[in-house]
Coordinates of N, CA and C in Angstrom, one line a residue:
M1098 N 0.9 -1.2 0.0 CA 0.0 0.0 0.0 C 0.9 1.2 0.0
D1099 N 0.7 2.1 -1.0 CA 1.4 3.3 -1.0 C 1.0 4.3 0.1
D1100 N 1.6 5.5 0.0 CA 1.3 6.5 1.0 C -0.2 7.0 0.9
V1101 N -1.1 6.3 1.6 CA -2.5 6.6 1.5 C -2.9 7.2 2.9
T1102 N -3.5 8.4 2.8 CA -4.0 9.0 4.0 C -5.4 9.6 3.7
V1103 N -6.3 9.2 4.6 CA -7.7 9.7 4.4 C -8.1 10.4 5.7
R1104 N -8.6 11.6 5.5 CA -9.1 12.4 6.7 C -10.5 12.7 6.4
R1105 N -11.3 12.5 7.5 CA -12.8 12.8 7.4 C -13.2 13.4 8.7
E1106 N -14.2 14.3 8.6 CA -14.9 14.8 9.8 C -16.2 14.0 10.0
F1107 N -16.5 13.8 11.3 CA -17.7 13.0 11.7 C -18.4 13.7 12.8
D1108 N -19.7 13.5 12.8 CA -20.5 13.8 14.0 C -20.7 12.5 14.7
W1109 N -19.9 12.3 15.8 CA -19.9 11.0 16.5 C -21.3 10.6 17.0
S1110 N -22.2 11.5 17.2 CA -23.6 11.1 17.6 C -24.4 10.5 16.4
E1111 N -23.9 10.7 15.2 CA -24.6 10.1 14.1 C -23.8 8.9 13.5
T1112 N -22.5 8.9 13.6 CA -21.7 7.8 13.1 C -20.7 7.4 14.2
P1113 N -20.9 6.3 14.9 CA -20.0 5.8 15.9 C -18.6 5.7 15.3
P1114 N -17.5 6.0 16.1 CA -16.2 5.9 15.6 C -15.8 4.5 15.1
S1115 N -16.3 3.4 15.8 CA -16.0 2.1 15.3 C -16.5 1.8 13.9
I1116 N -17.7 2.3 13.6 CA -18.2 2.2 12.2 C -17.4 3.0 11.2
A1117 N -17.1 4.3 11.6 CA -16.4 5.2 10.7 C -15.0 4.6 10.4
I1118 N -14.3 4.0 11.3 CA -13.0 3.4 11.1 C -13.2 2.2 10.1
V1119 N -14.1 1.3 10.3 CA -14.3 0.2 9.4 C -14.6 0.6 8.0
V1120 N -15.6 1.5 7.9 CA -16.0 2.0 6.6 C -14.8 2.7 5.9
T1121 N -14.1 3.5 6.6 CA -13.0 4.2 5.9 C -11.9 3.3 5.4
I1122 N -11.5 2.3 6.3 CA -10.5 1.3 5.8 C -11.0 0.5 4.7
A1123 N -12.3 0.1 4.7 CA -12.9 -0.6 3.6 C -12.9 0.2 2.3
E1124 N -13.1 1.5 2.4 CA -13.1 2.3 1.2 C -11.6 2.3 0.6
I1125 N -10.6 2.4 1.5 CA -9.3 2.4 1.1 C -8.9 1.1 0.4
E1126 N -9.4 0.0 1.0 CA -9.2 -1.3 0.4 C -10.1 -1.7 -0.8
N1127 N -11.0 -0.8 -1.0 CA -12.0 -1.0 -2.1 C -12.8 -2.3 -2.0
V1128 N -13.3 -2.5 -0.7 CA -14.2 -3.6 -0.5 C -15.4 -3.2 0.4
D1129 N -16.4 -4.0 0.4 CA -17.5 -3.8 1.2 C -17.1 -3.9 2.7
P1130 N -17.6 -3.0 3.6 CA -17.2 -3.1 5.0 C -17.4 -4.5 5.6
I1131 N -18.4 -5.2 5.1 CA -18.7 -6.5 5.7 C -17.6 -7.5 5.3
D1132 N -16.9 -7.3 4.2 CA -15.8 -8.1 3.7 C -14.5 -7.7 4.3
L1133 N -14.4 -6.6 5.0 CA -13.1 -6.2 5.5 C -12.3 -7.2 6.3
P1134 N -12.9 -7.9 7.2 CA -12.1 -8.9 8.0 C -11.4 -9.9 7.1
T1135 N -12.1 -10.4 6.1 CA -11.5 -11.3 5.2 C -10.4 -10.7 4.4
T1136 N -10.6 -9.4 4.0 CA -9.6 -8.8 3.1 C -8.3 -8.4 3.9
V1137 N -8.4 -7.9 5.1 CA -7.2 -7.5 5.9 C -6.8 -8.6 6.9
G1138 N -7.6 -9.6 7.1 CA -7.3 -10.8 7.9 C -7.4 -10.5 9.4
T1139 N -8.3 -9.6 9.8 CA -8.5 -9.3 11.2 C -9.7 -8.4 11.3
T1140 N -10.1 -8.1 12.6 CA -11.2 -7.3 12.9 C -10.8 -6.1 13.8
L1141 N -11.6 -5.1 13.8 CA -11.4 -4.0 14.7 C -11.3 -4.4 16.1
Y1142 N -12.1 -5.4 16.5 CA -12.2 -5.9 17.9 C -10.8 -6.6 18.3
S1143 N -10.1 -7.0 17.4 CA -8.7 -7.6 17.7 C -7.8 -6.5 18.2
Y1144 N -8.1 -5.2 18.0 CA -7.2 -4.1 18.3 C -7.7 -3.3 19.5
V1145 N -9.0 -3.0 19.4 CA -9.7 -2.2 20.5 C -11.1 -2.7 20.7
D1146 N -11.6 -2.4 21.8 CA -13.0 -2.8 22.1 C -13.9 -1.7 21.5
P1147 N -14.7 -2.0 20.4 CA -15.5 -1.0 19.7 C -16.4 -0.3 20.6
G1148 N -17.1 -0.9 21.5 CA -18.0 -0.3 22.4 C -17.3 0.7 23.3
A1149 N -16.1 0.3 23.8 CA -15.4 1.3 24.7 C -14.8 2.4 23.9
L1150 N -14.4 2.2 22.7 CA -14.0 3.3 21.8 C -15.1 4.3 21.5
D1151 N -16.3 3.8 21.2 CA -17.4 4.6 20.9 C -17.8 5.4 22.2
A1152 N -17.7 4.8 23.3 CA -18.0 5.6 24.6 C -17.0 6.6 24.9
L1153 N -15.7 6.3 24.6 CA -14.6 7.3 24.9 C -14.7 8.5 24.0
V1154 N -15.0 8.2 22.7 CA -15.0 9.3 21.7 C -16.5 9.9 21.6
D1155 N -17.0 10.4 22.6 CA -18.3 11.0 22.6 C -18.3 12.5 22.6
G1156 N -17.2 13.1 22.6 CA -17.1 14.5 22.6 C -16.0 15.0 21.6
E1157 N -15.8 16.3 21.6 CA -14.9 16.9 20.6 C -13.4 17.0 21.2
R1158 N -13.3 16.7 22.5 CA -12.0 16.9 23.1 C -11.3 15.6 23.4
V1159 N -11.2 14.8 22.5 CA -10.5 13.5 22.8 C -9.5 13.2 21.6
A1160 N -8.4 12.6 21.9 CA -7.5 12.1 20.9 C -7.1 10.7 21.2
V1161 N -7.3 9.8 20.2 CA -7.0 8.4 20.3 C -6.3 8.0 19.1
S1162 N -5.2 7.1 19.2 CA -4.6 6.6 18.0 C -4.1 5.2 18.3
F1163 N -4.1 4.4 17.3 CA -3.7 3.0 17.4 C -3.4 2.5 15.9
S1164 N -2.7 1.3 15.9 CA -2.5 0.7 14.6 C -3.4 -0.5 14.4
M1165 N -3.9 -0.7 13.2 CA -4.8 -1.8 12.8 C -4.5 -2.2 11.4
A1166 N -4.1 -3.5 11.2 CA -4.0 -4.1 9.9 C -3.3 -3.3 8.9
G1167 N -2.1 -2.7 9.3 CA -1.3 -2.0 8.4 C -1.7 -0.5 8.2
Y1168 N -2.6 -0.1 9.1 CA -3.0 1.3 9.1 C -2.8 2.0 10.4
R1169 N -2.5 3.3 10.4 CA -2.5 4.1 11.6 C -3.8 4.8 11.7
V1170 N -4.5 4.6 12.8 CA -5.8 5.2 12.9 C -5.7 6.3 14.0
R1171 N -6.2 7.5 13.7 CA -6.2 8.6 14.7 C -7.5 9.3 14.7
I1172 N -8.0 9.5 15.9 CA -9.2 10.3 16.1 C -8.8 11.5 16.9
D1173 N -9.0 12.7 16.4 CA -8.7 13.9 17.1 C -9.9 14.8 17.0
G1174 N -10.6 14.9 18.1 CA -11.9 15.6 18.1 C -12.9 14.9 17.2
T1175 N -13.3 15.7 16.2 CA -14.3 15.1 15.2 C -13.6 14.6 13.9
E1176 N -12.3 14.6 13.9 CA -11.6 14.2 12.7 C -11.0 12.8 12.8
L1177 N -11.3 12.0 11.8 CA -10.7 10.6 11.7 C -9.6 10.6 10.6
T1178 N -8.4 10.2 11.0 CA -7.4 10.0 10.0 C -7.0 8.6 9.9
V1179 N -6.9 8.0 8.7 CA -6.5 6.7 8.5 C -5.3 6.7 7.5
A1180 N -4.1 6.2 7.9 CA -3.0 6.3 7.0 C -2.3 5.0 6.9
A1181 N -1.9 4.6 5.7 CA -1.2 3.4 5.6 C 0.2 3.4 6.3
E1182 N 0.5 2.4 7.0 CA 1.8 2.3 7.7 C 2.9 1.8 6.8

């Protein structure tokens, strides 16, 4: 994967972070989000607890980052950044 970086703004009350991450990585991989675990060989849950992540990122003043399946995921306020590692 070349230098791919995707940045998007979200309203976390409308789109939970766990869903936004999966959808964004699926778009980069050019697959349906339901097929992402097969494509990248893992799930979000293998890296973070999706429910805990969604609960943590319920405001605009939070920053979280972690690696998942060859991507660096960062949430900073309402911005999600996914970058190929």
